[in-house]
Coordinates of C-alpha atoms in Angstrom, one line a residue:
X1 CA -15.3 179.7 79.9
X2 CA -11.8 179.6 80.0
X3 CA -11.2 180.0 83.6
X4 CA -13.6 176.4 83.8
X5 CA -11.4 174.7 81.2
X6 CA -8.6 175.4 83.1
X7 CA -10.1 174.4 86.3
X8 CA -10.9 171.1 84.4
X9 CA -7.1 170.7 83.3
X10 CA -6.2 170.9 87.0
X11 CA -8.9 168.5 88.3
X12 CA -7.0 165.8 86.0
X13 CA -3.2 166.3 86.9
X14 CA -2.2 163.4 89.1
X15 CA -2.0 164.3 92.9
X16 CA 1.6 165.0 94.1
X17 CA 3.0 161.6 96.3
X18 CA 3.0 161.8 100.3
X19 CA 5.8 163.6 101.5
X20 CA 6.2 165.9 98.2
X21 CA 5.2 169.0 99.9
X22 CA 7.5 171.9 101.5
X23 CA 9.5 169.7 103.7
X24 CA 10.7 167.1 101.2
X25 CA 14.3 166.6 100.4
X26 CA 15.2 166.4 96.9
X27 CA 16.0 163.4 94.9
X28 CA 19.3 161.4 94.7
X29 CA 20.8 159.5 92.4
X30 CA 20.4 155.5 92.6
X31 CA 23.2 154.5 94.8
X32 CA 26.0 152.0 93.8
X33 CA 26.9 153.2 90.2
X34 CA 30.1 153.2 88.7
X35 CA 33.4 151.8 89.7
X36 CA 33.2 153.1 93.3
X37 CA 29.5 152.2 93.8
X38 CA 31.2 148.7 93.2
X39 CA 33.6 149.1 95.9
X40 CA 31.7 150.3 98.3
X41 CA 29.3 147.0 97.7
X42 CA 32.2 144.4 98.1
X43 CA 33.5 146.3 101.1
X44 CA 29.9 146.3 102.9
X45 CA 29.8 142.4 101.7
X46 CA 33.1 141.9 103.2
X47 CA 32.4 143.8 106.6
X48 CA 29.1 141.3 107.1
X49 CA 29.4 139.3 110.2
X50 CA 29.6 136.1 108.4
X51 CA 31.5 136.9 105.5
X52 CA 35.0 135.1 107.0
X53 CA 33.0 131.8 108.0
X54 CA 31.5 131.4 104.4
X55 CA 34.7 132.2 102.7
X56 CA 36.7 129.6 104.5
X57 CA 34.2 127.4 104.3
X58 CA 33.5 127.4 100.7
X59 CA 37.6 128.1 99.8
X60 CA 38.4 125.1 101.5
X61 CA 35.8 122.8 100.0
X62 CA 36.5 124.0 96.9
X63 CA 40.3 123.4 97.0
X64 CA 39.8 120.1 98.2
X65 CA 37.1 119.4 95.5
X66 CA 39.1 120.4 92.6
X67 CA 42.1 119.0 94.1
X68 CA 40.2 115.7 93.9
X69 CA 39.5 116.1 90.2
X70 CA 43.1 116.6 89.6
X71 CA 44.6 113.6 92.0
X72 CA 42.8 112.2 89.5
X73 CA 43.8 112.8 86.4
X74 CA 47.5 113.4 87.2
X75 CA 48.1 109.6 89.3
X76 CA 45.8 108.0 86.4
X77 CA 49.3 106.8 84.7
X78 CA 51.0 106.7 87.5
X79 CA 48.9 104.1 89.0
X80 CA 49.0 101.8 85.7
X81 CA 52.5 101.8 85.7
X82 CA 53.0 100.2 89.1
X83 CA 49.8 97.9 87.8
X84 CA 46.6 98.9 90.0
X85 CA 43.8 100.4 88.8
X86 CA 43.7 103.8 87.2
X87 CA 41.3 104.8 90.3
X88 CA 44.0 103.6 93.0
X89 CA 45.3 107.4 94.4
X90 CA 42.1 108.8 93.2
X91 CA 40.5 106.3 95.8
X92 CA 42.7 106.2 99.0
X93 CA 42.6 110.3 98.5
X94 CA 38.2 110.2 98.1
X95 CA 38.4 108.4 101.3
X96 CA 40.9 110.5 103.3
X97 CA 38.6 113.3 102.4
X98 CA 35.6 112.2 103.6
X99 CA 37.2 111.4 106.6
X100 CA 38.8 114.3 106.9
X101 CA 35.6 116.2 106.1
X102 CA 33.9 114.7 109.1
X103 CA 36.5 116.0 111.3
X104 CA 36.3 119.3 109.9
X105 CA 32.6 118.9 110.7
X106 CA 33.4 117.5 114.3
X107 CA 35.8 120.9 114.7
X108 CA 33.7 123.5 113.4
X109 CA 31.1 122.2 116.1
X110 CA 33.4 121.6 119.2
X111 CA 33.6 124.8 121.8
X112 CA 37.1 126.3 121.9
X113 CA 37.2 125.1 125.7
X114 CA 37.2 121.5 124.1
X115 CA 40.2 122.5 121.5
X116 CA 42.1 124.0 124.3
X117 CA 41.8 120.7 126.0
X118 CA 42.7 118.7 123.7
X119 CA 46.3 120.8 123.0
X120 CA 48.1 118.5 125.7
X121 CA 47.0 115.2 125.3
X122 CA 47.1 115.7 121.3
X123 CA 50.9 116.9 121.3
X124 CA 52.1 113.7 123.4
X125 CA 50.2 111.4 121.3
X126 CA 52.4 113.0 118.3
X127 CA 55.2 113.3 120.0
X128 CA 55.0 109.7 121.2
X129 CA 54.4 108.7 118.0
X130 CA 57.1 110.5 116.5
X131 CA 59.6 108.8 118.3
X132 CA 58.4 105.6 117.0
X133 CA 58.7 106.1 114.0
X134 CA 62.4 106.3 114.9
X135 CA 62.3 102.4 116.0
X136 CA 63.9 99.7 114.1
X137 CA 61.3 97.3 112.5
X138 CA 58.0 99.9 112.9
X139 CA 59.2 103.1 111.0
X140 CA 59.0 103.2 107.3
X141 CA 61.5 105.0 104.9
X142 CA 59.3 106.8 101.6
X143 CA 61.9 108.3 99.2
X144 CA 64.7 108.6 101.5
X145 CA 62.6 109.7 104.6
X146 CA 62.4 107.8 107.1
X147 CA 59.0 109.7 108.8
X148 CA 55.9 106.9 108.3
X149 CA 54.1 104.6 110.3
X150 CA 52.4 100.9 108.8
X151 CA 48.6 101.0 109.5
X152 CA 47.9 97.8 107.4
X153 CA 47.3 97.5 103.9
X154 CA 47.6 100.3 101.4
X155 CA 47.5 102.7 104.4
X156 CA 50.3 104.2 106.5
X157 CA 50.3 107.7 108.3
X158 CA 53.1 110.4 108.4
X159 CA 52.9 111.7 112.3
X160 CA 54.7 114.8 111.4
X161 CA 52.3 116.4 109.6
X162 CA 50.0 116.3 112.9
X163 CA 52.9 117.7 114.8
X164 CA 51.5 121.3 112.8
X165 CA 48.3 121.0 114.3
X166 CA 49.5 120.1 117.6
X167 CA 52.2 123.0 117.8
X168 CA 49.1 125.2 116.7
X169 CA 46.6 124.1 119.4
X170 CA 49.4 123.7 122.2
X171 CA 51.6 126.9 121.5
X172 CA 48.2 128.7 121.5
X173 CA 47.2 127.6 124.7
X174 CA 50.6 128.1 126.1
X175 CA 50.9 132.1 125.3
X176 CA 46.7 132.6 125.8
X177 CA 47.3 131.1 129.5
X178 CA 50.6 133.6 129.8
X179 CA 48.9 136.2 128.3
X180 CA 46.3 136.3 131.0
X181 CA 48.6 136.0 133.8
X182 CA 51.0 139.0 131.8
X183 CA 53.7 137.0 131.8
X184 CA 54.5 137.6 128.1
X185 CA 56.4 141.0 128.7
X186 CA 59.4 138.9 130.0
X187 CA 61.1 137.6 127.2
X188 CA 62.1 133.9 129.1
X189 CA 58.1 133.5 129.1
X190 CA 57.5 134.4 125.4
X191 CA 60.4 131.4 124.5
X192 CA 60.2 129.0 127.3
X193 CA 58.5 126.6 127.0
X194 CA 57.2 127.1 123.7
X195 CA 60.7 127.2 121.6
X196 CA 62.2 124.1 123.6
X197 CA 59.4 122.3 123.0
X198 CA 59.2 123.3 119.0
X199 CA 62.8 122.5 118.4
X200 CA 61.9 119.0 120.4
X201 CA 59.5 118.0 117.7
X202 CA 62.0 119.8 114.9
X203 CA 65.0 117.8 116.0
X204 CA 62.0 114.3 115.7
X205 CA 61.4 115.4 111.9
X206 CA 65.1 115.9 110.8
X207 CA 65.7 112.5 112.4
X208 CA 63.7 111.2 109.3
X209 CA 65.1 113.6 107.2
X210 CA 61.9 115.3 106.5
X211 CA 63.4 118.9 106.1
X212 CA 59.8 120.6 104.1
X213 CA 57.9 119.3 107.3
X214 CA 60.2 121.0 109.5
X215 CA 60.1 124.7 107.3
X216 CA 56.5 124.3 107.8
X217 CA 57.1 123.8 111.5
X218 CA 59.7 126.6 111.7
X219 CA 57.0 129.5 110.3
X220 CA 54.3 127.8 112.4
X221 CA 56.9 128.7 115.2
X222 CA 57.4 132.5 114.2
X223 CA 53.9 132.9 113.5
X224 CA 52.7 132.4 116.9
X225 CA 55.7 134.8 118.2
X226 CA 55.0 137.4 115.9
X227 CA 51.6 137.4 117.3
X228 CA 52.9 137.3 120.6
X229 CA 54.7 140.1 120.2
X230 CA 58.0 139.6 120.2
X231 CA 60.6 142.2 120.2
X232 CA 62.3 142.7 116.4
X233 CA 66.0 141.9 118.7
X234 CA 63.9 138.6 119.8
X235 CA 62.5 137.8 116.5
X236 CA 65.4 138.4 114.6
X237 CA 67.7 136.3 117.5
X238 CA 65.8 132.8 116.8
X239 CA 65.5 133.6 112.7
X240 CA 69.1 133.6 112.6
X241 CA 69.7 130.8 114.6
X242 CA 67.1 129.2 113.1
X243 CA 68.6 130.1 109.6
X244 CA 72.5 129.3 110.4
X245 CA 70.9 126.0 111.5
X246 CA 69.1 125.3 108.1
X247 CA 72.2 126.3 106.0
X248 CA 74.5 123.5 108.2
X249 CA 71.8 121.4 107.4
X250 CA 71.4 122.1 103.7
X251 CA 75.0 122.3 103.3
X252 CA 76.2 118.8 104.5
X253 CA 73.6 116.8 102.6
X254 CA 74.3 116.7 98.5
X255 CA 70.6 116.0 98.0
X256 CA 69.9 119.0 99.7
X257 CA 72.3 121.1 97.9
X258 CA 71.6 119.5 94.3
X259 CA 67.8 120.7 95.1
X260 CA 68.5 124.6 95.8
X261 CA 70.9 124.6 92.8
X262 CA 68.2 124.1 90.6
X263 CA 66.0 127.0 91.2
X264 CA 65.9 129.0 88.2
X265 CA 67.3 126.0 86.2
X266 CA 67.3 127.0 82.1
X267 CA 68.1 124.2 79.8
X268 CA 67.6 120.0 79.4
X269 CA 69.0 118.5 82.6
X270 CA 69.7 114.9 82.1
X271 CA 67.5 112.0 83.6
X272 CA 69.4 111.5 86.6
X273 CA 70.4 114.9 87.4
X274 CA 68.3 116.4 90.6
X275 CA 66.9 119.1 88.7
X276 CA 64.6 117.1 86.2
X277 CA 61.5 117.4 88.2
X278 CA 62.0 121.0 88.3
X279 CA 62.8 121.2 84.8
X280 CA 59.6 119.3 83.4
X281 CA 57.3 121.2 86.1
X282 CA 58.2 124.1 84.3
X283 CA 57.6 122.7 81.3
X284 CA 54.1 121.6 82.0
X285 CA 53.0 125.3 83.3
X286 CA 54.8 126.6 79.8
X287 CA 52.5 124.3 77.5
X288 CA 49.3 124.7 79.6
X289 CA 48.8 128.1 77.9
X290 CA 45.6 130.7 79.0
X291 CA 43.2 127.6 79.2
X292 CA 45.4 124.9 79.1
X293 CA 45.2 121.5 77.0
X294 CA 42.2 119.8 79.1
X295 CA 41.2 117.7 81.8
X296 CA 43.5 114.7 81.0
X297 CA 45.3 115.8 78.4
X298 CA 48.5 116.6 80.4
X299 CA 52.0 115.3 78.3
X300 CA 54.2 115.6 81.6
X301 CA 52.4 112.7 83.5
X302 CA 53.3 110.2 81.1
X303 CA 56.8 109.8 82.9
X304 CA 58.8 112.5 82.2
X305 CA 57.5 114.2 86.0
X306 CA 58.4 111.8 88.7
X307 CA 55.6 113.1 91.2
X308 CA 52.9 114.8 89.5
X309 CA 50.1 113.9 91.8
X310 CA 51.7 115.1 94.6
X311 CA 54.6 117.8 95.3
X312 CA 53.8 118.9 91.1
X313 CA 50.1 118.8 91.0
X314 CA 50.5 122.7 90.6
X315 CA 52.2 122.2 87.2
X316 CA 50.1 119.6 86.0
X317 CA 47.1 122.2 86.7
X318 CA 48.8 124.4 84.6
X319 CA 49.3 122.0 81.6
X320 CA 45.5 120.9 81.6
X321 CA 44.1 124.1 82.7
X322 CA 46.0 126.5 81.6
X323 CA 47.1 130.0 83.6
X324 CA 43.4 130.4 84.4
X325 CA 43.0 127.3 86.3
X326 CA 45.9 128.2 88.0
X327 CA 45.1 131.3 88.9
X328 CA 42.3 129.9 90.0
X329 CA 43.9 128.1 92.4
X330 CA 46.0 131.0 93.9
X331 CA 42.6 133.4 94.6
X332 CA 41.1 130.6 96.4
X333 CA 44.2 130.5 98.8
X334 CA 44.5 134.1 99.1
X335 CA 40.6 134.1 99.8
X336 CA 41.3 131.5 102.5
X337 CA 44.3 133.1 103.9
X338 CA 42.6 136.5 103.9
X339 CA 39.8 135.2 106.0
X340 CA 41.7 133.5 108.7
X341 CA 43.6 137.3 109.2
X342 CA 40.4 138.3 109.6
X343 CA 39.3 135.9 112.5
X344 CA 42.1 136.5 114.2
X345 CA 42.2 140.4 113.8
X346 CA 38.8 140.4 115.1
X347 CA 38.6 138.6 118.2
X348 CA 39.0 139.6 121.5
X349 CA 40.1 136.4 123.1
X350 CA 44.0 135.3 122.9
X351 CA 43.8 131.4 122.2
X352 CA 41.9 132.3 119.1
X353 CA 44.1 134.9 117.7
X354 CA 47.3 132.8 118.3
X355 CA 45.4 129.3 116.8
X356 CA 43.5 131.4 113.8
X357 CA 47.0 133.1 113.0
X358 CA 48.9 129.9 113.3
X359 CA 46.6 127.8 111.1
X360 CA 46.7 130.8 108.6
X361 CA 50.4 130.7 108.6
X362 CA 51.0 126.9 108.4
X363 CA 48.3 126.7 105.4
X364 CA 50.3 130.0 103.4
X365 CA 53.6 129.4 104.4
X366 CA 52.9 125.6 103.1
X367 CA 51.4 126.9 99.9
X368 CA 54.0 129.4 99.1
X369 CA 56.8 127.2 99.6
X370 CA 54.9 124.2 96.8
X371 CA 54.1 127.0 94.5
X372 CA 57.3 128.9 94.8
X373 CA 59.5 125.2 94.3
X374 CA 57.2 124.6 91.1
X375 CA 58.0 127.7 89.8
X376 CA 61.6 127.4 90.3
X377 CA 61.3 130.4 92.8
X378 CA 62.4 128.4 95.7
X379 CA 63.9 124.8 96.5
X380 CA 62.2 121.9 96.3
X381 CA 61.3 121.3 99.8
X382 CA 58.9 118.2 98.9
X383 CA 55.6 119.1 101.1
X384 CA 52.7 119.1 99.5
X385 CA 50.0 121.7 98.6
X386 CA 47.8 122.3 101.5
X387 CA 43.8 120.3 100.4
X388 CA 44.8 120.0 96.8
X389 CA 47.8 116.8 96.4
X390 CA 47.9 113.7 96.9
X391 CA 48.0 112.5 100.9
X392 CA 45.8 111.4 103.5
X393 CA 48.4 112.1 106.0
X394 CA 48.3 115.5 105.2
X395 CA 44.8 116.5 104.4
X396 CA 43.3 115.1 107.7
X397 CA 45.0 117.6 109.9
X398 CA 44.7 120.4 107.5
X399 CA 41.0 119.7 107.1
X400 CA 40.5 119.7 111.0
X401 CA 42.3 122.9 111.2
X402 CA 40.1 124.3 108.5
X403 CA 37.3 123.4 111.1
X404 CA 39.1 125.0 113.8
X405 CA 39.0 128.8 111.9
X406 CA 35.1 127.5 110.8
X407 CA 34.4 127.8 114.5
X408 CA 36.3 130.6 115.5
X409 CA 34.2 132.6 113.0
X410 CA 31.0 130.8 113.9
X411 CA 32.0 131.9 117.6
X412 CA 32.5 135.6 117.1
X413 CA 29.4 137.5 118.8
X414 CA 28.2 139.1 116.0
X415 CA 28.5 136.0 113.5
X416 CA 26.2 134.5 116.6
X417 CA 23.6 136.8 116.0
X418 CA 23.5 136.4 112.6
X419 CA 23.1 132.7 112.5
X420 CA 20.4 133.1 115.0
X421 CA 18.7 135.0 113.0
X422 CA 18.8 132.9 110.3
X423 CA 16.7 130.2 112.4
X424 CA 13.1 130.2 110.8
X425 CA 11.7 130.3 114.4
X426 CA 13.5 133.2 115.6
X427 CA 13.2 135.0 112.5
X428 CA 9.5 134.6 112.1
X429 CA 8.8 136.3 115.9
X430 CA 11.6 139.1 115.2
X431 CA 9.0 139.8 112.0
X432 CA 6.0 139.4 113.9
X433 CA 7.5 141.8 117.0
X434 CA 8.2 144.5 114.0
X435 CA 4.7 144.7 112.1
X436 CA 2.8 147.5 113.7
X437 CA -0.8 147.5 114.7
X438 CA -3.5 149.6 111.9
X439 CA -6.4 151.6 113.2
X440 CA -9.5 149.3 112.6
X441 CA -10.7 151.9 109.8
X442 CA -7.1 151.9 107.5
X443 CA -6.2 149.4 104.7

């Protein structure tokens, strides 16, 4: 009887799973817990193939989008005190970004074949129109700088700032051509043409007195030499020059010099003194607080900062939105900047390492150099902050040159055949190819 009740028991213990026998392995813990787990799942997110596409893509819409929201709130006064509309920047900026979103479009689309022909043709028409700006009767002088063009209406269109897209596209094309031909272990190849022809459209922008435009220009310059290669003696031979040549500059212009004397500026500078723009932008980051004092609230923009919808649009984030919006603001940038490394670390073909690694540079240097002269770190260099101020002039080349990395990720191999994949068509026939045939009898 006993030995039949415990025949019973056994009859009614579940049956072991498939795969339980001798030959099974034992049991792990779940994956992917704890701090490390956590690593380990960003790094596998960030090794995808089309990690850097979506991260450009997304940083850079988002900068400009919230960057819209704040041209609008900071030039709201601004625009009733010269009697238009409260909507007057917010409007002229809207349209420059849709515009300049359909040539971001256009450029993430193009082939690189078509960006490396348009390199020539788009650095004489800059350089062309550079020069006339210079002319009597067609240039215009903005605050001192005589660097604009008259379109008609409210509109008119700085040519420098396309001179950093055409050094990009042009210098690119220029050391990707020498590189193939190995013509870049001779130092006259790694500088001529490419330094003659930089300091050509450097010697155009001081003309107008435009010196932030030609700092950009300057690291755009040492960006694509440092990817070239060049030799530390090399590097360190042009930096000085370049350096003595900004000091003579800096030092025989008072406007200049009353701008780098007020970095790190403590106290109530009067109204006319240089340094109250520098003074109040600190003042509006100080007041902002952890979450700021709201969308619109700012107290700076009521006249006490003289441009806070452009070069200050940093500190009048701060005021509204406090060191979180801020901060914000910096990850996106350092998202963007740490993506365009990435394209150009991971290519194999030249012309998109130099242009990736010159856009990269042109859109941080540009950034650093706003942020830094709002936080009294550096001089007030007057350019503005790459998608996010006021500016059609400069967001339509920056927005194309956001398209430009867009396709360079889109064209890596790998990025390829993950976007194929992502077709409904091609995916539904990988699916079909990978379901395996059952014997007519199994379920």
């Amino acid at each position: 009887m006993p030995a039949e009740k415990s025949s019973a028991v056994r009859s009614r213990r579940p049956a072991p799973p498939r795969g339980a026998g001798r030959g099974s392995r034992p049991s792990r813990p779940p994956r992917g817990s704890g701090v490390r787990g956590l690593y380990e799942q960003a790094r596998r997110a960030w090794d995808r193939p089309l990690t850097a596409y979506y991260v450009i893509l997304g940083a850079s819409l988002l900068i400009t989008v919230l960057g819209l929201v704040m041209v609008y709130s900071a030039s709201m006064i601004k625009a009733l005190t010269i009697d238009k509309s409260s909507t007057y920047f917010f409007g002229k900026q809207f349209v420059a970004a849709v515009i300049g979103g359909a040539l971001m479009l256009v450029a993430s689309r193009m082939p690189v074949k078509l960006h490396r022909a348009l390199a020539y043709p788009m650095l004489m028409v800059t350089v062309f129109l550079m020069v006339l700006v210079q002319v009597p009767g067609i240039g215009m002088s903005v605050n001192g700088n005589q660097n604009w063009l008259y379109l008609g209406g409210p509109f008119q269109i700085q040519p420098s700032e396309f001179g950093k897209l055409a050094l990009v596209l042009w210098g690119a094309d220029l050391l990707a051509r020498k590189q193939d031909k190995r013509l870049l272990r001779q130092w006259k190849h790694m500088l001529v043409p490419l330094v003659p022809v930089a300091f050509t459209l450097l010697g155009l922008i001081m003309l107008g007195g435009d010196m932030g435009t030609a700092i950009i220009l300057t690291a755009i310059l040492f960006g694509l030499l440092w990817l070239a290669g060049a030799p530390t003696r090399l590097f360190a031979g042009v930096l000085g020059f370049a350096a003595a040549l900004a000091f003579l500059l800096i030092w025989t212009s008072p406007n200049r010099m009353s701008r780098l004397s007020c970095m790190g500026i403590i106290g109530e500078p009067d109204p006319d003194d240089g340094c109250w723009q520098a003074a109040h932008g600190i003042y509006a980051l100080a007041s902002g607080g952890w979450f700021g004092s709201g969308l619109g609230a700012s107290v700076e923009k009521w006249g006490q900062l003289p441009e806070p919808h452009t070069d200050f649009i940093f500190a009048i984030t701060g005021e509204e939105l406090g060191l979180a919006g801020t901060l914000s603001v910096l990850a996106l940038f350092a998202a963007l900047g740490y993506a365009g490394i990435r394209v150009a670390g991971r290519t194999e073909d030249p012309f998109v390492r130099f242009a990736a690694g010159g856009v990269t540079t042109w859109i941080m240097a540009q950034a650093v150099i706003n942020i830094g002269a709002v936080l009294g770190l550096l001089p007030i260099a007057g350019v503005p902050l790459p998608l996010f101020s006021y500016g059609g002039s400069a967001l339509l080349p920056t927005m194309f040159a956001v398209g430009l990395m867009i396709a360079f990720a889109r064209d890596d191999p790998a990025a390829k055949a993950a976007l194929a994949m992502r077709r409904p068509g091609v995916r539904w026939k990988t699916m079909r190819r990978r379901i395996k045939k059952r014997p007519s009898g199994e379920r």
